[in-house]
Amino acid sequence: MIDYRPATPVVAKGKSLPVRVWLAVGTLADVGERPLTRAPMVGRKRELEVLSDIWERASTERRPHFVTLFGPAGIGKSRLALEFAQFVASRGGRVMRGRSTPYGASSPYSAFTHHIKQIAGVFDSDQLLDAQAKLRRAVEDLIGQGETEEHAANLAMLIGLDGGRDVPDRETLFFSARVLVETLAARTPTLLLFEDIHWADESLLDLLETLAARTREVPLLLLALARPELLSERPGWGGGLPAYTALPLDPLSDGAANELAERLLAPQTSRSGSRPPSPRPRRETRSSSRSSLRRSPSVEAQS
């Protein structure tokens, strides 16, 4: 998403009148990110309570937990995750977001790459040597000088900053990832959010399950968002893990869908000074209209 502002109209060849133009001034969201509305969340109280209870248990008892939030496109996974992330932050927790996309990934561990870059303050525009130096300093600050070189080198391979080095055994890379995550969570209760893992490379899915299986005695919650088709590719997803919860999202109820529609239309009312047509259907068409509203992704997304 790009933010624009009006610019001075230009005289264009073949046009009798000046042409209106807009100047791109910045991004409203990172590549692949979907902007979310500021409308209050509707109809997801139960799911939010489940996530909140899991967080309280993981953070107070120092018992890592892995949750996968399942739902079709547009049903509101990202909106619920945002609400939950705000809850975690309000309790003093650390929130880190990473997302898998169907294109443009520089590493098979795309979402986890975002987490590491946030920790190290690495930007995509950084030169390779600068990015490696930032990563090394961050690892040294977290883990200590004695093991910095080994873990920094392994993490650099995970996120595509290896400079062409040979990759060691993958378990070695996963061990460094686990050490980093455990050390991070030991300092501050941490939520690692992995969005859209139905697009993730198999390597990231393996890493996620490894972290969930082997991380111990730290206040950590791994939250993954996925469409149901993930289970077609990985039917045993989450099976055998010591602390795992699958949380499906159902479509909004008729009442919640109507309430959401009203809240989404409210800003239009305040700007125009007139009330828009009510989203509630007339009595004689209520059944069919409500069914259509429930199925609408744009209503269910809350985003």
mmCIF file of C-alpha atoms in Angstrom:
data_model
loop_
_atom_site.group_PDB
_atom_site.id
_atom_site.type_symbol
_atom_site.label_atom_id
_atom_site.label_comp_id
_atom_site.label_asym_id
_atom_site.label_seq_id
_atom_site.Cartn_x
_atom_site.Cartn_y
_atom_site.Cartn_z
ATOM 1 C CA MET A 1 0.000 0.000 0.000
ATOM 2 C CA ILE A 2 1.337 3.416 -1.045
ATOM 3 C CA ASP A 3 0.448 6.797 0.460
ATOM 4 C CA TYR A 4 -0.171 9.590 -2.081
ATOM 5 C CA ARG A 5 -0.777 13.333 -1.957
ATOM 6 C CA PRO A 6 -2.171 15.583 -4.697
ATOM 7 C CA ALA A 7 0.389 17.388 -6.863
ATOM 8 C CA THR A 8 0.134 20.218 -9.357
ATOM 9 C CA PRO A 9 -1.732 19.118 -12.500
ATOM 10 C CA VAL A 10 0.506 18.638 -15.532
ATOM 11 C CA VAL A 11 0.067 19.470 -19.181
ATOM 12 C CA ALA A 12 0.248 16.216 -21.115
ATOM 13 C CA LYS A 13 0.654 15.734 -24.811
ATOM 14 C CA GLY A 14 -2.652 15.001 -26.522
ATOM 15 C CA LYS A 15 -4.750 16.296 -23.620
ATOM 16 C CA SER A 16 -6.700 19.534 -23.911
ATOM 17 C CA LEU A 17 -6.851 20.081 -20.156
ATOM 18 C CA PRO A 18 -4.217 19.647 -17.406
ATOM 19 C CA VAL A 19 -4.090 16.123 -16.019
ATOM 20 C CA ARG A 20 -4.497 15.546 -12.282
ATOM 21 C CA VAL A 21 -1.522 13.757 -10.723
ATOM 22 C CA TRP A 22 -0.543 12.391 -7.314
ATOM 23 C CA LEU A 23 2.874 12.070 -5.730
ATOM 24 C CA ALA A 24 3.836 8.859 -3.939
ATOM 25 C CA VAL A 25 5.196 9.895 -0.528
ATOM 26 C CA GLY A 26 5.647 6.628 1.331
ATOM 27 C CA THR A 27 4.364 3.194 2.204
ATOM 28 C CA LEU A 28 1.383 2.529 4.427
ATOM 29 C CA ALA A 29 2.448 -1.070 5.046
ATOM 30 C CA ASP A 30 5.398 -3.340 4.371
ATOM 31 C CA VAL A 31 5.526 -5.493 1.257
ATOM 32 C CA GLY A 32 2.748 -8.074 1.414
ATOM 33 C CA GLU A 33 1.135 -6.515 4.493
ATOM 34 C CA ARG A 34 -2.600 -5.842 4.577
ATOM 35 C CA PRO A 35 -3.694 -2.610 6.282
ATOM 36 C CA LEU A 36 -6.225 -3.208 9.053
ATOM 37 C CA THR A 37 -9.135 -0.974 9.949
ATOM 38 C CA ARG A 38 -9.401 0.739 13.319
ATOM 39 C CA ALA A 39 -12.924 -0.615 13.863
ATOM 40 C CA PRO A 40 -13.267 -2.429 17.189
ATOM 41 C CA MET A 41 -13.066 -6.199 16.933
ATOM 42 C CA VAL A 42 -16.471 -7.864 16.872
ATOM 43 C CA GLY A 43 -17.532 -11.436 17.536
ATOM 44 C CA ARG A 44 -14.143 -12.857 18.554
ATOM 45 C CA LYS A 45 -14.327 -12.582 22.334
ATOM 46 C CA ARG A 46 -14.095 -16.332 22.909
ATOM 47 C CA GLU A 47 -11.050 -16.800 20.685
ATOM 48 C CA LEU A 48 -9.313 -13.791 22.234
ATOM 49 C CA GLU A 49 -9.945 -15.200 25.711
ATOM 50 C CA VAL A 50 -8.433 -18.544 24.677
ATOM 51 C CA LEU A 51 -5.286 -16.835 23.401
ATOM 52 C CA SER A 52 -5.083 -14.590 26.470
ATOM 53 C CA ASP A 53 -5.345 -17.558 28.835
ATOM 54 C CA ILE A 54 -2.607 -19.406 26.953
ATOM 55 C CA TRP A 55 -0.388 -16.329 27.136
ATOM 56 C CA GLU A 56 -0.920 -15.893 30.867
ATOM 57 C CA ARG A 57 -0.008 -19.519 31.486
ATOM 58 C CA ALA A 58 3.027 -19.452 29.200
ATOM 59 C CA SER A 59 4.345 -16.192 30.632
ATOM 60 C CA THR A 60 3.759 -16.862 34.326
ATOM 61 C CA GLU A 61 4.647 -20.570 34.392
ATOM 62 C CA ARG A 62 7.472 -20.230 31.832
ATOM 63 C CA ARG A 63 5.973 -22.978 29.705
ATOM 64 C CA PRO A 64 6.350 -22.383 25.942
ATOM 65 C CA HIS A 65 3.236 -22.966 23.875
ATOM 66 C CA PHE A 66 2.504 -23.206 20.142
ATOM 67 C CA VAL A 67 -0.847 -22.106 18.669
ATOM 68 C CA THR A 68 -2.033 -22.296 15.064
ATOM 69 C CA LEU A 69 -4.963 -20.043 14.202
ATOM 70 C CA PHE A 70 -6.811 -21.595 11.252
ATOM 71 C CA GLY A 71 -9.300 -19.919 8.938
ATOM 72 C CA PRO A 72 -9.985 -19.214 5.268
ATOM 73 C CA ALA A 73 -8.855 -16.003 3.595
ATOM 74 C CA GLY A 74 -10.597 -12.892 4.881
ATOM 75 C CA ILE A 75 -12.177 -14.396 7.985
ATOM 76 C CA GLY A 76 -10.224 -12.183 10.411
ATOM 77 C CA LYS A 77 -7.059 -14.039 11.435
ATOM 78 C CA SER A 78 -4.827 -10.975 11.128
ATOM 79 C CA ARG A 79 -7.342 -8.739 12.919
ATOM 80 C CA LEU A 80 -7.564 -11.159 15.859
ATOM 81 C CA ALA A 81 -3.769 -11.525 15.949
ATOM 82 C CA LEU A 82 -3.380 -7.738 16.057
ATOM 83 C CA GLU A 83 -5.815 -7.469 18.955
ATOM 84 C CA PHE A 84 -3.988 -10.234 20.804
ATOM 85 C CA ALA A 85 -0.573 -8.660 20.106
ATOM 86 C CA GLN A 86 -1.829 -5.429 21.649
ATOM 87 C CA PHE A 87 -2.960 -7.399 24.710
ATOM 88 C CA VAL A 88 0.502 -8.998 25.035
ATOM 89 C CA ALA A 89 2.235 -5.630 24.700
ATOM 90 C CA SER A 90 -0.052 -4.148 27.350
ATOM 91 C CA ARG A 91 1.146 -6.884 29.734
ATOM 92 C CA GLY A 92 4.780 -5.963 29.136
ATOM 93 C CA GLY A 93 5.462 -8.712 26.607
ATOM 94 C CA ARG A 94 7.646 -8.485 23.526
ATOM 95 C CA VAL A 95 5.844 -8.913 20.184
ATOM 96 C CA MET A 96 7.659 -9.781 16.964
ATOM 97 C CA ARG A 97 5.886 -10.255 13.640
ATOM 98 C CA GLY A 98 7.021 -12.178 10.605
ATOM 99 C CA ARG A 99 5.133 -13.126 7.483
ATOM 100 C CA SER A 100 5.457 -15.623 4.667
ATOM 101 C CA THR A 101 4.539 -14.501 1.156
ATOM 102 C CA PRO A 102 3.999 -16.445 -2.056
ATOM 103 C CA TYR A 103 6.700 -14.393 -3.771
ATOM 104 C CA GLY A 104 9.880 -12.408 -3.238
ATOM 105 C CA ALA A 105 11.335 -14.303 -0.256
ATOM 106 C CA SER A 106 15.123 -14.028 0.035
ATOM 107 C CA SER A 107 15.293 -16.978 2.416
ATOM 108 C CA PRO A 108 13.262 -20.183 2.878
ATOM 109 C CA TYR A 109 12.839 -19.074 6.511
ATOM 110 C CA SER A 110 11.076 -15.841 5.507
ATOM 111 C CA ALA A 111 8.908 -15.149 8.578
ATOM 112 C CA PHE A 112 11.693 -16.050 11.007
ATOM 113 C CA THR A 113 14.028 -13.878 8.926
ATOM 114 C CA HIS A 114 11.787 -10.912 9.772
ATOM 115 C CA HIS A 115 12.095 -11.710 13.472
ATOM 116 C CA ILE A 116 15.895 -11.873 13.386
ATOM 117 C CA LYS A 117 16.152 -8.662 11.390
ATOM 118 C CA GLN A 118 13.953 -6.894 13.936
ATOM 119 C CA ILE A 119 16.154 -8.141 16.758
ATOM 120 C CA ALA A 120 19.340 -7.005 15.023
ATOM 121 C CA GLY A 121 17.972 -3.814 13.482
ATOM 122 C CA VAL A 122 18.832 -5.008 9.984
ATOM 123 C CA PHE A 123 17.170 -3.325 7.008
ATOM 124 C CA ASP A 124 16.771 -4.732 3.510
ATOM 125 C CA SER A 125 18.684 -1.713 2.215
ATOM 126 C CA ASP A 126 21.766 -2.489 4.356
ATOM 127 C CA GLN A 127 24.950 -3.604 2.637
ATOM 128 C CA LEU A 128 25.884 -7.215 3.337
ATOM 129 C CA LEU A 129 28.849 -6.409 5.594
ATOM 130 C CA ASP A 130 26.827 -3.850 7.551
ATOM 131 C CA ALA A 131 23.972 -6.306 8.029
ATOM 132 C CA GLN A 132 26.370 -9.037 9.179
ATOM 133 C CA ALA A 133 27.977 -6.653 11.671
ATOM 134 C CA LYS A 134 24.563 -5.675 13.104
ATOM 135 C CA LEU A 135 23.626 -9.320 13.486
ATOM 136 C CA ARG A 136 26.915 -10.156 15.206
ATOM 137 C CA ARG A 137 26.496 -7.311 17.707
ATOM 138 C CA ALA A 138 22.925 -8.357 18.489
ATOM 139 C CA VAL A 139 23.925 -11.987 19.033
ATOM 140 C CA GLU A 140 26.809 -10.952 21.267
ATOM 141 C CA ASP A 141 24.500 -8.762 23.344
ATOM 142 C CA LEU A 142 21.983 -11.590 23.777
ATOM 143 C CA ILE A 143 24.109 -14.725 24.005
ATOM 144 C CA GLY A 144 27.523 -13.530 25.094
ATOM 145 C CA GLN A 145 30.898 -13.134 23.449
ATOM 146 C CA GLY A 146 32.049 -16.730 23.818
ATOM 147 C CA GLU A 147 29.510 -18.210 21.380
ATOM 148 C CA THR A 148 28.898 -15.181 19.200
ATOM 149 C CA GLU A 149 30.814 -16.196 16.084
ATOM 150 C CA GLU A 150 29.259 -19.646 15.723
ATOM 151 C CA HIS A 151 25.661 -18.610 16.352
ATOM 152 C CA ALA A 152 25.934 -15.392 14.329
ATOM 153 C CA ALA A 153 27.293 -17.341 11.353
ATOM 154 C CA ASN A 154 24.508 -19.920 11.574
ATOM 155 C CA LEU A 155 21.789 -17.285 11.899
ATOM 156 C CA ALA A 156 23.275 -15.392 8.960
ATOM 157 C CA MET A 157 22.784 -18.520 6.863
ATOM 158 C CA LEU A 158 19.181 -18.822 8.007
ATOM 159 C CA ILE A 159 18.307 -15.298 6.876
ATOM 160 C CA GLY A 160 20.385 -15.164 3.705
ATOM 161 C CA LEU A 161 23.334 -13.104 4.968
ATOM 162 C CA ASP A 162 25.887 -15.893 4.649
ATOM 163 C CA GLY A 163 27.703 -14.467 1.626
ATOM 164 C CA GLY A 164 27.732 -17.819 -0.168
ATOM 165 C CA ARG A 165 29.193 -19.969 2.627
ATOM 166 C CA ASP A 166 28.555 -23.714 2.703
ATOM 167 C CA VAL A 167 25.557 -24.627 4.852
ATOM 168 C CA PRO A 168 26.366 -26.966 7.754
ATOM 169 C CA ASP A 169 23.970 -29.598 9.043
ATOM 170 C CA ARG A 170 20.497 -28.065 9.297
ATOM 171 C CA GLU A 171 20.154 -29.156 12.916
ATOM 172 C CA THR A 172 23.085 -26.882 13.723
ATOM 173 C CA LEU A 173 21.204 -23.934 12.229
ATOM 174 C CA PHE A 174 18.056 -24.857 14.135
ATOM 175 C CA PHE A 175 20.048 -25.117 17.371
ATOM 176 C CA SER A 176 21.319 -21.549 16.951
ATOM 177 C CA ALA A 177 17.769 -20.383 16.235
ATOM 178 C CA ARG A 178 16.556 -22.073 19.425
ATOM 179 C CA VAL A 179 19.347 -20.557 21.509
ATOM 180 C CA LEU A 180 18.461 -17.105 20.201
ATOM 181 C CA VAL A 181 14.735 -17.527 20.869
ATOM 182 C CA GLU A 182 15.263 -18.974 24.364
ATOM 183 C CA THR A 183 17.659 -16.200 25.312
ATOM 184 C CA LEU A 184 15.296 -13.554 23.975
ATOM 185 C CA ALA A 185 12.305 -14.960 25.866
ATOM 186 C CA ALA A 186 14.336 -15.427 29.060
ATOM 187 C CA ARG A 187 14.818 -11.658 29.157
ATOM 188 C CA THR A 188 11.221 -10.687 28.333
ATOM 189 C CA PRO A 189 8.085 -12.809 27.790
ATOM 190 C CA THR A 190 7.884 -13.058 24.011
ATOM 191 C CA LEU A 191 5.250 -13.592 21.335
ATOM 192 C CA LEU A 192 6.600 -14.666 17.943
ATOM 193 C CA LEU A 193 3.909 -14.234 15.306
ATOM 194 C CA PHE A 194 4.192 -16.190 12.042
ATOM 195 C CA GLU A 195 1.608 -14.985 9.533
ATOM 196 C CA ASP A 196 0.385 -16.862 6.442
ATOM 197 C CA ILE A 197 2.421 -20.012 6.976
ATOM 198 C CA HIS A 198 0.323 -21.806 4.332
ATOM 199 C CA TRP A 199 2.733 -20.014 1.955
ATOM 200 C CA ALA A 200 5.819 -20.932 3.951
ATOM 201 C CA ASP A 201 8.641 -23.093 2.677
ATOM 202 C CA GLU A 202 8.864 -26.576 4.195
ATOM 203 C CA SER A 203 12.076 -25.474 5.925
ATOM 204 C CA LEU A 204 10.245 -22.819 7.958
ATOM 205 C CA LEU A 205 7.519 -25.278 8.937
ATOM 206 C CA ASP A 206 10.204 -27.706 10.124
ATOM 207 C CA LEU A 207 11.880 -24.912 12.110
ATOM 208 C CA LEU A 208 8.585 -23.938 13.734
ATOM 209 C CA GLU A 209 7.870 -27.466 14.892
ATOM 210 C CA THR A 210 11.454 -27.840 16.121
ATOM 211 C CA LEU A 211 11.212 -24.656 18.197
ATOM 212 C CA ALA A 212 7.860 -25.791 19.599
ATOM 213 C CA ALA A 213 9.220 -29.242 20.483
ATOM 214 C CA ARG A 214 12.574 -28.316 21.993
ATOM 215 C CA THR A 215 12.249 -24.897 23.607
ATOM 216 C CA ARG A 216 12.067 -25.246 27.371
ATOM 217 C CA GLU A 217 11.415 -23.211 30.537
ATOM 218 C CA VAL A 218 11.011 -19.749 29.020
ATOM 219 C CA PRO A 219 7.907 -17.523 28.677
ATOM 220 C CA LEU A 220 7.376 -17.962 24.928
ATOM 221 C CA LEU A 221 4.303 -18.200 22.714
ATOM 222 C CA LEU A 222 4.597 -19.140 19.043
ATOM 223 C CA LEU A 223 1.472 -18.064 17.143
ATOM 224 C CA ALA A 224 1.028 -19.125 13.511
ATOM 225 C CA LEU A 225 -1.763 -17.998 11.172
ATOM 226 C CA ALA A 226 -2.749 -20.369 8.384
ATOM 227 C CA ARG A 227 -5.461 -21.270 5.944
ATOM 228 C CA PRO A 228 -6.929 -24.780 6.293
ATOM 229 C CA GLU A 229 -5.070 -25.986 3.192
ATOM 230 C CA LEU A 230 -1.915 -26.191 5.305
ATOM 231 C CA LEU A 231 -3.327 -29.428 6.695
ATOM 232 C CA SER A 232 -3.518 -30.885 3.191
ATOM 233 C CA GLU A 233 0.223 -30.394 2.831
ATOM 234 C CA ARG A 234 1.081 -31.258 6.457
ATOM 235 C CA PRO A 235 -1.716 -33.497 7.789
ATOM 236 C CA GLY A 236 0.274 -34.218 10.950
ATOM 237 C CA TRP A 237 0.862 -30.538 11.712
ATOM 238 C CA GLY A 238 1.361 -30.002 15.438
ATOM 239 C CA GLY A 239 0.999 -33.665 16.254
ATOM 240 C CA GLY A 240 3.128 -34.960 19.116
ATOM 241 C CA LEU A 241 4.180 -31.521 20.348
ATOM 242 C CA PRO A 242 4.230 -31.095 24.152
ATOM 243 C CA ALA A 243 2.084 -27.926 24.207
ATOM 244 C CA TYR A 244 0.067 -27.268 21.076
ATOM 245 C CA THR A 245 -3.360 -25.752 20.379
ATOM 246 C CA ALA A 246 -5.215 -25.589 17.055
ATOM 247 C CA LEU A 247 -7.740 -22.736 17.119
ATOM 248 C CA PRO A 248 -10.174 -22.576 14.170
ATOM 249 C CA LEU A 249 -12.041 -19.386 13.303
ATOM 250 C CA ASP A 250 -15.689 -19.798 12.328
ATOM 251 C CA PRO A 251 -17.674 -17.235 10.296
ATOM 252 C CA LEU A 252 -19.207 -14.389 12.279
ATOM 253 C CA SER A 253 -22.749 -14.774 13.553
ATOM 254 C CA ASP A 254 -25.478 -12.770 11.788
ATOM 255 C CA GLY A 255 -25.662 -10.281 14.639
ATOM 256 C CA ALA A 256 -21.906 -9.790 14.802
ATOM 257 C CA ALA A 257 -21.703 -9.375 11.024
ATOM 258 C CA ASN A 258 -24.392 -6.667 11.094
ATOM 259 C CA GLU A 259 -22.693 -4.893 13.999
ATOM 260 C CA LEU A 260 -19.371 -4.962 12.180
ATOM 261 C CA ALA A 261 -20.929 -3.550 9.020
ATOM 262 C CA GLU A 262 -22.442 -0.693 11.005
ATOM 263 C CA ARG A 263 -19.122 0.133 12.639
ATOM 264 C CA LEU A 264 -17.260 0.024 9.347
ATOM 265 C CA LEU A 265 -19.817 2.405 7.826
ATOM 266 C CA ALA A 266 -19.786 4.771 10.820
ATOM 267 C CA PRO A 267 -16.742 6.812 9.642
ATOM 268 C CA GLN A 268 -18.598 7.529 6.389
ATOM 269 C CA THR A 269 -21.503 8.891 8.393
ATOM 270 C CA SER A 270 -19.320 11.251 10.447
ATOM 271 C CA ARG A 271 -17.549 12.597 7.358
ATOM 272 C CA SER A 272 -20.636 13.146 5.223
ATOM 273 C CA GLY A 273 -22.974 14.288 7.983
ATOM 274 C CA SER A 274 -25.690 11.925 6.745
ATOM 275 C CA ARG A 275 -26.490 8.410 7.812
ATOM 276 C CA PRO A 276 -25.776 5.702 5.234
ATOM 277 C CA PRO A 277 -28.415 3.077 4.509
ATOM 278 C CA SER A 278 -28.744 0.532 7.300
ATOM 279 C CA PRO A 279 -26.896 -2.704 6.580
ATOM 280 C CA ARG A 280 -29.803 -4.667 8.079
ATOM 281 C CA PRO A 281 -31.926 -6.334 5.399
ATOM 282 C CA ARG A 282 -35.659 -5.877 5.140
ATOM 283 C CA ARG A 283 -37.860 -8.438 6.869
ATOM 284 C CA GLU A 284 -38.932 -10.254 3.716
ATOM 285 C CA THR A 285 -35.306 -10.798 2.552
ATOM 286 C CA ARG A 286 -33.641 -11.240 5.926
ATOM 287 C CA SER A 287 -32.670 -14.886 5.551
ATOM 288 C CA SER A 288 -30.971 -14.619 2.168
ATOM 289 C CA SER A 289 -29.333 -11.272 2.934
ATOM 290 C CA ARG A 290 -27.873 -12.465 6.200
ATOM 291 C CA SER A 291 -26.488 -15.587 4.572
ATOM 292 C CA SER A 292 -24.779 -13.465 1.941
ATOM 293 C CA LEU A 293 -23.365 -11.119 4.577
ATOM 294 C CA ARG A 294 -21.978 -13.979 6.633
ATOM 295 C CA ARG A 295 -20.080 -15.340 3.651
ATOM 296 C CA SER A 296 -18.601 -11.998 2.628
ATOM 297 C CA PRO A 297 -14.821 -11.976 3.251
ATOM 298 C CA SER A 298 -14.751 -8.185 3.377
ATOM 299 C CA VAL A 299 -17.141 -8.197 6.327
ATOM 300 C CA GLU A 300 -15.554 -11.081 8.174
ATOM 301 C CA ALA A 301 -12.025 -9.812 7.769
ATOM 302 C CA GLN A 302 -12.452 -6.810 10.055
ATOM 303 C CA SER A 303 -9.432 -5.564 8.149
#
